[in-house]
Amino acid sequence: MDERERVMVQRKGRRLLLIPFPLEGHIKPMLELAHILHSKGFSITIIHTSFNSPNPSNYPNFNFSCIQDGLSETESSTKDLLNFITALNVKCAAPFQVCLRKLLYDVSQEPVACLISDAMCYFTQAVANNISLPRIVFRTAGVSSFLAFAAFPFLRLKGYIPIQATNLLASSNVLLIFGMWHLECKLEEAVAELAPLRVKDLPIIKTEEGEKYYELLSMLVKETKCSLGVIWNSFEELESSALATLRQEFSIPMFPIGPFHKYFPSSSSSCCSSLISQDQSCISWLDKHTPKSVLYVSFGSVAVITEIEFLEIAQALANSNHPFLWVVRPRLIIGSEWMEPLPSGFMDNLEGRGLIVKWAPQQQVLAHPSIGAFWTHNGWNSTLESICEGVPMICMPCFTDQKVNARYVSHVWRIGLQLEKGVERGEIETTITRLMDDSVEGKEIRDRALKLKEKAKLCLKQGASSSSSLEALVTYILSFHSFTFQPSSFS
């Protein structure tokens, strides 16, 4: 037996092909999943686009294969997410098939067990079907929000969406006011079939191409159903009701094996997987503050805000009298490169009470004892990371699944408060006070957050829910016949 054969015996002798959707919030958890599956003995090959490609040198245990996505400058702009997602799914299908041909024909590597695809890369299902390659979907968002996406045909039938005001005559102030009132009532209407969601909590985006968005969601859900199973970065104790519903509606296995980042809490994989350079200096700044005193503010890697909203946030933070760490990434503010709109002398007047950075090592920040609350856009990664550290949240969702996550944080898990009036400094200041000051309400929220943190910790222990689900996933993957290359498959 040669050295390569001995290594393969120690491992599973199976290779997994993983393809992430090329955005920060998708690449990061996919690479965390790759680490988890590699620890279980699988060899890993990451198939990635040329757009937002990860750095292979950060992952010596993985192989990487790049597909040329062919996206134009306009198509690769995340300012129009709908166009970006649609274009990527159209243009990547052919180069992905070529890439698969190369990988599957390489007999020097372990045989391929299956493809694990981000749900947003729904183009991979047809290619996998064509060559009988097993495909498992990884959904980077929560289970609860996926239920809402899957319910869109029903929601349209029932008239919950599209969300429209009555027809208005611009020349009539009375009709305009009535229309605005009617729209506000519509937004606050409960969606009984998806309690506790309201119409305003449904995972929609601002677009003039509503039908195109519905078609995209239809393809995402359809190709997920056609897969052989779904992996979730969540855990039973967090979304048991949604998982039970989904298992009834989908006839494929569900594997909630999260939280991913807690499998290797001391590793540097989080830093390596970030596409944006992290400012580590904020950790030493946090070290100077007392426990639970600092408000951490970050709105993720894609969301944008207007200059007016930016200034409202800045003034509210200044007025709150709490220390704050604020992530203002480049081009967060529409029309600005960084934080040029900030009033002259703003930071000096705070006398060290605030720190603004372009990007932060978020998992380290949330785990820091000085953090008392997290003002977030409620992307799933941010929401889950906050839950895992027992940090209560101020919720300001921007679009899609963030709206569902925010509603669950505030009204199901009850570990945070949602801003209901948009970006308005008065409500922001009041919410910060409610959550961070020594009130009965704030204490109860913090207590619930700590209890949920403990559940997130316990689910990974041997024999617990996520640990057991991971073992079931490994067994399931090993039950697939190793893929055998057949030239006719690609004809």
Short mmCIF file of C-alpha atoms in Angstrom, two decimals:
data_model
loop_
_atom_site.label_atom_id
_atom_site.label_comp_id
_atom_site.label_asym_id
_atom_site.label_seq_id
_atom_site.Cartn_x
_atom_site.Cartn_y
_atom_site.Cartn_z
CA MET A 1 0.00 0.00 0.00
CA ASP A 2 1.56 3.35 -1.09
CA GLU A 3 1.39 6.62 0.87
CA ARG A 4 -1.60 7.98 -1.07
CA GLU A 5 -3.59 4.80 -0.46
CA ARG A 6 -2.79 4.93 3.26
CA VAL A 7 -4.05 8.55 3.44
CA MET A 8 -7.26 7.56 1.65
CA VAL A 9 -7.85 4.71 4.11
CA GLN A 10 -7.51 7.16 7.00
CA ARG A 11 -10.04 9.38 5.31
CA LYS A 12 -13.40 8.42 3.78
CA GLY A 13 -11.98 7.92 0.30
CA ARG A 14 -14.74 10.17 -1.03
CA ARG A 15 -14.59 13.65 -2.48
CA LEU A 16 -17.25 16.34 -2.12
CA LEU A 17 -17.72 19.16 -4.62
CA LEU A 18 -18.98 22.36 -3.00
CA ILE A 19 -20.15 25.44 -4.91
CA PRO A 20 -20.96 28.63 -2.95
CA PHE A 21 -22.94 31.62 -4.19
CA PRO A 22 -20.33 34.38 -4.62
CA LEU A 23 -21.29 36.83 -1.87
CA GLU A 24 -19.65 37.28 1.54
CA GLY A 25 -22.67 35.99 3.48
CA HIS A 26 -22.74 32.80 1.38
CA ILE A 27 -19.05 32.01 0.86
CA LYS A 28 -18.23 32.23 4.57
CA PRO A 29 -20.72 29.58 5.82
CA MET A 30 -19.98 27.31 2.82
CA LEU A 31 -16.29 27.30 3.74
CA GLU A 32 -17.22 26.62 7.37
CA LEU A 33 -19.29 23.66 6.14
CA ALA A 34 -16.28 22.51 4.12
CA HIS A 35 -14.15 22.50 7.28
CA ILE A 36 -16.80 20.48 9.13
CA LEU A 37 -17.08 17.85 6.39
CA HIS A 38 -13.31 17.69 5.96
CA SER A 39 -13.05 16.93 9.69
CA LYS A 40 -15.35 13.98 9.03
CA GLY A 41 -12.90 12.47 6.54
CA PHE A 42 -14.09 13.82 3.20
CA SER A 43 -11.81 15.41 0.64
CA ILE A 44 -13.07 18.82 -0.45
CA THR A 45 -13.05 20.61 -3.79
CA ILE A 46 -14.46 24.15 -3.88
CA ILE A 47 -15.91 25.22 -7.25
CA HIS A 48 -16.09 29.01 -7.32
CA THR A 49 -16.77 31.83 -9.74
CA SER A 50 -14.12 34.29 -10.90
CA PHE A 51 -16.23 37.01 -9.26
CA ASN A 52 -15.48 37.27 -5.50
CA SER A 53 -13.22 34.21 -5.58
CA PRO A 54 -11.77 33.01 -2.26
CA ASN A 55 -8.02 32.84 -1.71
CA PRO A 56 -6.97 29.17 -2.02
CA SER A 57 -3.77 29.78 -0.01
CA ASN A 58 -5.94 30.27 3.09
CA TYR A 59 -7.25 26.70 2.77
CA PRO A 60 -4.38 24.25 2.27
CA ASN A 61 -6.64 21.25 2.93
CA PHE A 62 -9.00 22.03 0.04
CA ASN A 63 -8.71 21.92 -3.73
CA PHE A 64 -10.14 24.81 -5.75
CA SER A 65 -11.52 25.00 -9.26
CA CYS A 66 -12.59 28.30 -10.84
CA ILE A 67 -15.34 28.77 -13.41
CA GLN A 68 -15.37 31.89 -15.57
CA ASP A 69 -18.78 33.39 -14.87
CA GLY A 70 -18.65 35.85 -17.77
CA LEU A 71 -20.57 38.52 -15.83
CA SER A 72 -20.36 42.04 -17.21
CA GLU A 73 -19.57 44.96 -14.90
CA THR A 74 -23.26 45.81 -14.75
CA GLU A 75 -24.33 42.22 -14.08
CA SER A 76 -21.76 41.76 -11.30
CA SER A 77 -23.02 44.79 -9.37
CA THR A 78 -24.88 43.83 -6.21
CA LYS A 79 -26.80 47.11 -6.36
CA ASP A 80 -29.33 45.16 -8.43
CA LEU A 81 -29.47 41.83 -6.61
CA LEU A 82 -32.26 40.45 -8.77
CA ASN A 83 -30.32 41.03 -11.97
CA PHE A 84 -27.10 39.70 -10.39
CA ILE A 85 -28.66 36.42 -9.23
CA THR A 86 -30.49 35.84 -12.50
CA ALA A 87 -27.45 36.59 -14.68
CA LEU A 88 -25.18 34.35 -12.63
CA ASN A 89 -27.56 31.40 -12.90
CA VAL A 90 -27.79 31.82 -16.68
CA LYS A 91 -24.11 32.38 -17.42
CA CYS A 92 -22.56 29.82 -15.05
CA ALA A 93 -24.37 26.71 -16.30
CA ALA A 94 -22.10 25.99 -19.31
CA PRO A 95 -18.72 26.68 -17.61
CA PHE A 96 -19.91 24.68 -14.59
CA GLN A 97 -20.56 21.66 -16.82
CA VAL A 98 -17.08 21.98 -18.33
CA CYS A 99 -15.59 22.22 -14.83
CA LEU A 100 -17.47 19.10 -13.71
CA ARG A 101 -16.22 17.18 -16.73
CA LYS A 102 -12.63 18.00 -15.76
CA LEU A 103 -13.07 17.17 -12.07
CA LEU A 104 -14.96 13.93 -12.58
CA TYR A 105 -12.55 12.68 -15.24
CA ASP A 106 -9.57 13.13 -12.88
CA VAL A 107 -9.04 9.53 -11.76
CA SER A 108 -6.00 10.53 -9.68
CA GLN A 109 -8.40 11.98 -7.09
CA GLU A 110 -10.85 10.18 -4.81
CA PRO A 111 -14.21 9.37 -6.41
CA VAL A 112 -16.88 12.03 -6.02
CA ALA A 113 -19.73 11.26 -3.62
CA CYS A 114 -21.94 14.25 -4.36
CA LEU A 115 -22.28 17.94 -5.13
CA ILE A 116 -23.24 20.36 -2.34
CA SER A 117 -24.63 23.52 -3.89
CA ASP A 118 -25.76 26.81 -2.42
CA ALA A 119 -29.52 26.98 -2.97
CA MET A 120 -29.03 30.25 -4.87
CA CYS A 121 -26.97 28.36 -7.48
CA TYR A 122 -30.07 26.57 -8.71
CA PHE A 123 -28.57 26.15 -12.19
CA THR A 124 -26.52 23.25 -10.79
CA GLN A 125 -29.53 20.92 -10.44
CA ALA A 126 -30.10 20.49 -14.18
CA VAL A 127 -26.40 19.84 -14.80
CA ALA A 128 -26.27 17.33 -11.93
CA ASN A 129 -29.41 15.60 -13.20
CA ASN A 130 -27.91 15.29 -16.66
CA ILE A 131 -25.01 13.17 -15.38
CA SER A 132 -26.83 11.53 -12.42
CA LEU A 133 -24.60 13.28 -9.90
CA PRO A 134 -26.26 13.45 -6.44
CA ARG A 135 -26.91 17.05 -5.39
CA ILE A 136 -27.52 18.24 -1.83
CA VAL A 137 -28.54 21.85 -1.23
CA PHE A 138 -27.02 24.10 1.41
CA ARG A 139 -29.37 26.92 2.38
CA THR A 140 -27.40 29.75 4.01
CA ALA A 141 -30.48 31.43 5.50
CA GLY A 142 -32.85 30.24 8.21
CA VAL A 143 -35.57 27.63 7.90
CA SER A 144 -38.34 30.04 8.90
CA SER A 145 -37.57 32.46 6.08
CA PHE A 146 -37.39 29.62 3.55
CA LEU A 147 -40.95 28.64 4.52
CA ALA A 148 -42.04 32.15 3.62
CA PHE A 149 -40.26 31.94 0.24
CA ALA A 150 -41.89 28.58 -0.45
CA ALA A 151 -45.31 30.06 0.36
CA PHE A 152 -45.12 32.84 -2.25
CA PRO A 153 -47.56 31.21 -4.72
CA PHE A 154 -50.11 30.87 -1.89
CA LEU A 155 -49.42 34.40 -0.64
CA ARG A 156 -50.06 35.79 -4.12
CA LEU A 157 -53.25 33.77 -4.43
CA LYS A 158 -54.49 35.14 -1.10
CA GLY A 159 -53.65 38.72 -2.07
CA TYR A 160 -50.94 39.36 0.53
CA ILE A 161 -48.55 40.21 -2.29
CA PRO A 162 -47.80 42.21 -4.32
CA ILE A 163 -47.99 44.98 -1.73
CA GLN A 164 -49.76 47.92 -3.36
CA ALA A 165 -51.59 50.99 -2.25
CA THR A 166 -54.91 51.88 -3.85
CA ASN A 167 -54.72 53.78 -7.12
CA LEU A 168 -53.83 57.38 -6.33
CA LEU A 169 -54.45 60.66 -8.10
CA ALA A 170 -51.29 62.70 -7.55
CA SER A 171 -53.31 65.93 -7.74
CA SER A 172 -55.52 64.98 -4.81
CA ASN A 173 -54.00 65.34 -1.34
CA VAL A 174 -57.02 63.62 0.20
CA LEU A 175 -56.62 60.55 -1.99
CA LEU A 176 -52.87 60.58 -1.43
CA ILE A 177 -53.27 60.59 2.35
CA PHE A 178 -55.94 57.88 2.15
CA GLY A 179 -53.68 55.76 -0.06
CA MET A 180 -50.78 56.08 2.37
CA TRP A 181 -53.06 55.14 5.28
CA HIS A 182 -54.38 52.15 3.32
CA LEU A 183 -50.84 51.01 2.53
CA GLU A 184 -49.78 51.30 6.17
CA CYS A 185 -52.77 49.20 7.26
CA LYS A 186 -51.92 46.63 4.59
CA LEU A 187 -48.32 46.40 5.80
CA GLU A 188 -49.41 45.82 9.40
CA GLU A 189 -51.88 43.07 8.42
CA ALA A 190 -51.10 39.69 10.01
CA VAL A 191 -50.28 36.78 7.71
CA ALA A 192 -52.22 34.16 9.67
CA GLU A 193 -50.73 31.25 7.73
CA LEU A 194 -47.17 32.33 8.62
CA ALA A 195 -47.62 33.63 12.18
CA PRO A 196 -46.21 35.82 13.62
CA LEU A 197 -45.32 37.48 10.30
CA ARG A 198 -47.09 40.60 9.10
CA VAL A 199 -47.26 41.63 5.46
CA LYS A 200 -44.33 44.01 6.07
CA ASP A 201 -42.23 41.06 7.31
CA LEU A 202 -42.54 39.04 4.09
CA PRO A 203 -39.17 38.47 2.34
CA ILE A 204 -39.56 40.84 -0.59
CA ILE A 205 -37.18 43.27 -2.28
CA LYS A 206 -37.77 46.68 -3.80
CA THR A 207 -38.01 46.07 -7.52
CA GLU A 208 -40.08 47.09 -10.48
CA GLU A 209 -39.71 43.56 -11.83
CA GLY A 210 -41.98 41.70 -9.44
CA GLU A 211 -42.69 38.83 -11.82
CA LYS A 212 -38.97 38.28 -12.36
CA TYR A 213 -38.47 38.04 -8.59
CA TYR A 214 -41.33 35.54 -8.21
CA GLU A 215 -39.90 33.42 -11.03
CA LEU A 216 -36.49 33.41 -9.33
CA LEU A 217 -38.00 32.27 -6.03
CA SER A 218 -40.02 29.62 -7.84
CA MET A 219 -36.85 28.20 -9.41
CA LEU A 220 -34.99 28.31 -6.09
CA VAL A 221 -37.74 26.38 -4.29
CA LYS A 222 -38.34 23.97 -7.19
CA GLU A 223 -34.68 23.00 -7.56
CA THR A 224 -34.32 22.66 -3.79
CA LYS A 225 -37.21 20.21 -3.79
CA CYS A 226 -35.54 18.30 -6.63
CA SER A 227 -32.34 17.86 -4.62
CA LEU A 228 -31.57 14.89 -2.39
CA GLY A 229 -31.58 16.87 0.85
CA VAL A 230 -31.01 20.25 2.50
CA ILE A 231 -28.28 21.29 4.94
CA TRP A 232 -29.12 24.14 7.32
CA ASN A 233 -26.87 26.38 9.39
CA SER A 234 -29.43 26.24 12.18
CA PHE A 235 -30.44 23.89 14.98
CA GLU A 236 -33.58 22.06 16.07
CA GLU A 237 -34.04 23.97 19.31
CA LEU A 238 -34.06 27.28 17.44
CA GLU A 239 -36.41 26.45 14.55
CA SER A 240 -38.18 23.24 15.55
CA SER A 241 -41.61 24.37 14.36
CA ALA A 242 -40.37 25.53 10.94
CA LEU A 243 -38.37 22.33 10.50
CA ALA A 244 -41.41 20.20 11.35
CA THR A 245 -43.50 22.05 8.77
CA LEU A 246 -40.81 21.79 6.11
CA ARG A 247 -40.38 18.07 6.68
CA GLN A 248 -44.10 17.66 6.02
CA GLU A 249 -44.02 19.74 2.82
CA PHE A 250 -40.74 18.43 1.37
CA SER A 251 -40.12 14.73 0.84
CA ILE A 252 -36.34 15.03 1.23
CA PRO A 253 -34.11 14.80 4.32
CA MET A 254 -33.34 17.92 6.35
CA PHE A 255 -30.01 18.30 8.15
CA PRO A 256 -29.91 21.19 10.65
CA ILE A 257 -26.28 20.93 11.78
CA GLY A 258 -25.52 24.51 12.89
CA PRO A 259 -24.19 26.73 14.24
CA PHE A 260 -21.26 26.08 11.90
CA HIS A 261 -18.79 28.57 13.36
CA LYS A 262 -18.99 26.94 16.78
CA TYR A 263 -17.54 23.60 15.60
CA PHE A 264 -14.06 25.17 15.59
CA PRO A 265 -14.40 28.19 17.90
CA SER A 266 -10.66 28.75 18.30
CA SER A 267 -9.76 28.51 14.60
CA SER A 268 -8.91 31.40 12.30
CA SER A 269 -11.25 30.21 9.55
CA SER A 270 -13.59 33.18 10.06
CA CYS A 271 -10.81 35.67 9.39
CA CYS A 272 -9.59 33.75 6.34
CA SER A 273 -13.04 33.33 4.80
CA SER A 274 -13.88 37.05 4.87
CA LEU A 275 -13.65 38.75 1.47
CA ILE A 276 -13.15 42.09 3.24
CA SER A 277 -10.07 43.00 5.30
CA GLN A 278 -10.93 43.00 9.00
CA ASP A 279 -9.77 45.77 11.34
CA GLN A 280 -8.42 43.90 14.37
CA SER A 281 -7.65 47.15 16.24
CA CYS A 282 -11.24 47.33 17.42
CA ILE A 283 -10.63 44.40 19.80
CA SER A 284 -8.05 46.35 21.83
CA TRP A 285 -10.50 49.29 21.87
CA LEU A 286 -13.20 47.00 23.27
CA ASP A 287 -10.76 45.77 25.94
CA LYS A 288 -10.90 49.24 27.51
CA HIS A 289 -14.62 49.12 28.18
CA THR A 290 -16.68 47.61 30.97
CA PRO A 291 -18.79 44.46 30.45
CA LYS A 292 -22.04 44.83 28.48
CA SER A 293 -21.48 48.56 27.90
CA VAL A 294 -20.78 48.79 24.14
CA LEU A 295 -23.31 48.83 21.30
CA TYR A 296 -22.00 47.08 18.17
CA VAL A 297 -23.48 48.38 14.90
CA SER A 298 -23.12 46.63 11.54
CA PHE A 299 -25.44 46.25 8.56
CA GLY A 300 -23.65 43.48 6.66
CA SER A 301 -21.81 43.30 3.36
CA VAL A 302 -24.57 44.16 0.85
CA ALA A 303 -27.19 46.51 2.37
CA VAL A 304 -26.93 50.24 1.67
CA ILE A 305 -28.37 53.33 3.37
CA THR A 306 -29.05 56.89 2.29
CA GLU A 307 -27.07 59.88 3.51
CA ILE A 308 -30.07 61.04 5.54
CA GLU A 309 -30.31 57.63 7.23
CA PHE A 310 -26.57 57.65 7.92
CA LEU A 311 -26.80 61.04 9.64
CA GLU A 312 -29.83 59.94 11.69
CA ILE A 313 -27.88 56.88 12.87
CA ALA A 314 -24.83 58.98 13.72
CA GLN A 315 -26.83 61.49 15.72
CA ALA A 316 -28.77 58.77 17.56
CA LEU A 317 -25.51 57.03 18.54
CA ALA A 318 -24.06 60.31 19.76
CA ASN A 319 -27.18 61.07 21.80
CA SER A 320 -27.42 57.59 23.33
CA ASN A 321 -24.48 58.16 25.71
CA HIS A 322 -23.41 54.54 25.24
CA PRO A 323 -20.02 53.58 23.79
CA PHE A 324 -20.40 52.20 20.28
CA LEU A 325 -18.40 50.30 17.67
CA TRP A 326 -19.82 51.12 14.23
CA VAL A 327 -18.93 49.29 11.00
CA VAL A 328 -19.20 51.67 8.05
CA ARG A 329 -17.92 49.68 5.11
CA PRO A 330 -16.91 51.48 1.90
CA ARG A 331 -19.94 52.43 -0.25
CA LEU A 332 -22.42 51.64 2.54
CA ILE A 333 -23.80 55.16 2.01
CA ILE A 334 -25.41 55.70 -1.37
CA GLY A 335 -23.40 58.26 -3.32
CA SER A 336 -20.40 58.24 -0.95
CA GLU A 337 -17.15 56.31 -0.98
CA TRP A 338 -16.95 56.04 2.80
CA MET A 339 -18.19 58.38 5.55
CA GLU A 340 -17.66 61.77 3.93
CA PRO A 341 -21.15 62.97 5.03
CA LEU A 342 -20.17 62.71 8.72
CA PRO A 343 -20.23 66.25 10.22
CA SER A 344 -16.86 67.84 10.90
CA GLY A 345 -15.74 67.24 14.48
CA PHE A 346 -18.29 64.46 15.10
CA MET A 347 -15.78 61.90 16.37
CA ASP A 348 -13.79 64.49 18.36
CA ASN A 349 -16.92 65.55 20.21
CA LEU A 350 -17.46 61.95 21.35
CA GLU A 351 -14.13 62.05 23.20
CA GLY A 352 -13.33 58.41 22.46
CA ARG A 353 -16.81 57.04 23.20
CA GLY A 354 -17.22 55.79 19.62
CA LEU A 355 -15.10 53.92 17.09
CA ILE A 356 -15.83 53.59 13.37
CA VAL A 357 -14.12 50.88 11.30
CA LYS A 358 -14.52 49.69 7.71
CA TRP A 359 -14.98 46.03 8.67
CA ALA A 360 -14.73 44.11 11.94
CA PRO A 361 -13.96 40.52 12.98
CA GLN A 362 -17.61 40.09 13.91
CA GLN A 363 -17.45 36.75 15.69
CA GLN A 364 -14.67 38.04 17.95
CA VAL A 365 -16.54 41.27 18.54
CA LEU A 366 -19.79 39.58 19.54
CA ALA A 367 -17.90 37.21 21.86
CA HIS A 368 -16.19 40.14 23.60
CA PRO A 369 -17.45 40.73 27.17
CA SER A 370 -17.84 44.49 26.59
CA ILE A 371 -20.59 44.04 23.98
CA GLY A 372 -24.05 44.75 25.39
CA ALA A 373 -26.17 44.75 22.24
CA PHE A 374 -25.95 44.37 18.45
CA TRP A 375 -27.73 46.76 16.07
CA THR A 376 -28.02 44.58 12.98
CA HIS A 377 -29.61 44.20 9.56
CA ASN A 378 -30.48 40.63 10.62
CA GLY A 379 -28.76 38.72 7.89
CA TRP A 380 -28.81 35.07 8.97
CA ASN A 381 -25.09 34.85 9.74
CA SER A 382 -25.24 37.94 11.94
CA THR A 383 -28.42 36.79 13.67
CA LEU A 384 -27.02 33.34 14.42
CA GLU A 385 -23.66 34.69 15.61
CA SER A 386 -25.45 37.05 17.98
CA ILE A 387 -27.61 34.22 19.31
CA CYS A 388 -24.52 32.09 19.92
CA GLU A 389 -22.99 34.79 22.12
CA GLY A 390 -26.17 35.68 23.99
CA VAL A 391 -26.11 39.25 22.64
CA PRO A 392 -29.56 40.91 22.37
CA MET A 393 -30.34 42.67 19.10
CA ILE A 394 -31.75 45.90 17.75
CA CYS A 395 -33.29 44.84 14.45
CA MET A 396 -33.26 46.97 11.29
CA PRO A 397 -33.87 44.57 8.38
CA CYS A 398 -33.38 45.79 4.83
CA PHE A 399 -34.74 43.12 2.48
CA THR A 400 -35.67 39.46 1.84
CA ASP A 401 -35.03 36.97 4.67
CA GLN A 402 -33.75 39.71 7.00
CA LYS A 403 -37.35 40.81 7.57
CA VAL A 404 -38.40 37.34 8.68
CA ASN A 405 -35.34 36.98 10.91
CA ALA A 406 -36.03 40.31 12.61
CA ARG A 407 -39.62 39.34 13.37
CA TYR A 408 -38.48 36.04 14.89
CA VAL A 409 -35.83 37.78 16.99
CA SER A 410 -38.36 40.25 18.39
CA HIS A 411 -41.55 38.18 18.62
CA VAL A 412 -40.68 34.45 18.70
CA TRP A 413 -37.35 34.16 20.48
CA ARG A 414 -37.92 37.59 22.08
CA ILE A 415 -34.23 38.40 22.32
CA GLY A 416 -34.34 41.83 20.72
CA LEU A 417 -36.35 44.86 19.67
CA GLN A 418 -37.25 45.92 16.13
CA LEU A 419 -37.15 49.48 14.81
CA GLU A 420 -40.62 49.98 13.35
CA LYS A 421 -40.37 53.58 12.11
CA GLY A 422 -37.44 53.17 9.75
CA VAL A 423 -34.32 55.15 10.59
CA GLU A 424 -35.58 57.82 13.00
CA ARG A 425 -33.26 59.05 15.74
CA GLY A 426 -35.93 59.36 18.40
CA GLU A 427 -37.02 55.73 18.11
CA ILE A 428 -33.40 54.61 17.86
CA GLU A 429 -32.42 56.40 21.07
CA THR A 430 -35.44 55.01 22.91
CA THR A 431 -34.73 51.48 21.68
CA ILE A 432 -31.08 51.63 22.75
CA THR A 433 -32.19 52.78 26.20
CA ARG A 434 -34.84 50.05 26.48
CA LEU A 435 -32.35 47.33 25.58
CA MET A 436 -29.13 48.45 27.25
CA ASP A 437 -30.17 50.34 30.37
CA ASP A 438 -31.02 48.62 33.64
CA SER A 439 -34.74 48.14 33.04
CA VAL A 440 -36.96 45.13 33.69
CA GLU A 441 -37.66 44.75 29.95
CA GLY A 442 -33.96 44.88 29.07
CA LYS A 443 -33.06 42.36 31.77
CA GLU A 444 -35.72 39.90 30.59
CA ILE A 445 -34.49 40.15 26.99
CA ARG A 446 -30.88 39.61 28.08
CA ASP A 447 -31.89 36.61 30.20
CA ARG A 448 -33.70 34.98 27.26
CA ALA A 449 -30.70 35.65 25.01
CA LEU A 450 -28.38 33.88 27.48
CA LYS A 451 -30.71 30.88 27.69
CA LEU A 452 -30.78 30.59 23.89
CA LYS A 453 -26.99 30.87 23.82
CA GLU A 454 -26.81 27.83 26.09
CA LYS A 455 -29.09 25.86 23.75
CA ALA A 456 -26.85 26.76 20.82
CA LYS A 457 -23.88 25.46 22.77
CA LEU A 458 -25.51 22.23 23.92
CA CYS A 459 -26.81 21.19 20.47
CA LEU A 460 -23.25 20.50 19.27
CA LYS A 461 -22.39 18.09 22.07
CA GLN A 462 -22.16 14.41 21.23
CA GLY A 463 -25.61 12.88 20.93
CA ALA A 464 -27.33 16.30 20.85
CA SER A 465 -29.45 17.51 17.94
CA SER A 466 -26.90 19.11 15.59
CA SER A 467 -24.23 16.55 16.33
CA SER A 468 -26.66 13.72 15.57
CA SER A 469 -27.86 15.47 12.42
CA LEU A 470 -24.26 15.80 11.21
CA GLU A 471 -23.65 12.09 11.74
CA ALA A 472 -26.83 11.36 9.81
CA LEU A 473 -25.61 13.59 6.98
CA VAL A 474 -22.26 11.79 6.80
CA THR A 475 -23.98 8.40 6.71
CA TYR A 476 -26.37 9.67 4.03
CA ILE A 477 -23.54 10.92 1.81
CA LEU A 478 -21.68 7.61 2.18
CA SER A 479 -24.81 5.78 1.03
CA PHE A 480 -24.47 7.32 -2.45
CA HIS A 481 -22.68 5.26 -5.06
CA SER A 482 -19.39 6.90 -5.98
CA PHE A 483 -19.73 8.75 -9.24
CA THR A 484 -18.23 6.89 -12.18
CA PHE A 485 -17.32 9.04 -15.16
CA GLN A 486 -19.09 8.16 -18.37
CA PRO A 487 -18.18 10.28 -21.42
CA SER A 488 -21.71 9.91 -22.80
CA SER A 489 -23.02 11.74 -19.74
CA PHE A 490 -21.71 15.02 -21.14
CA SER A 491 -22.72 14.50 -24.74
#
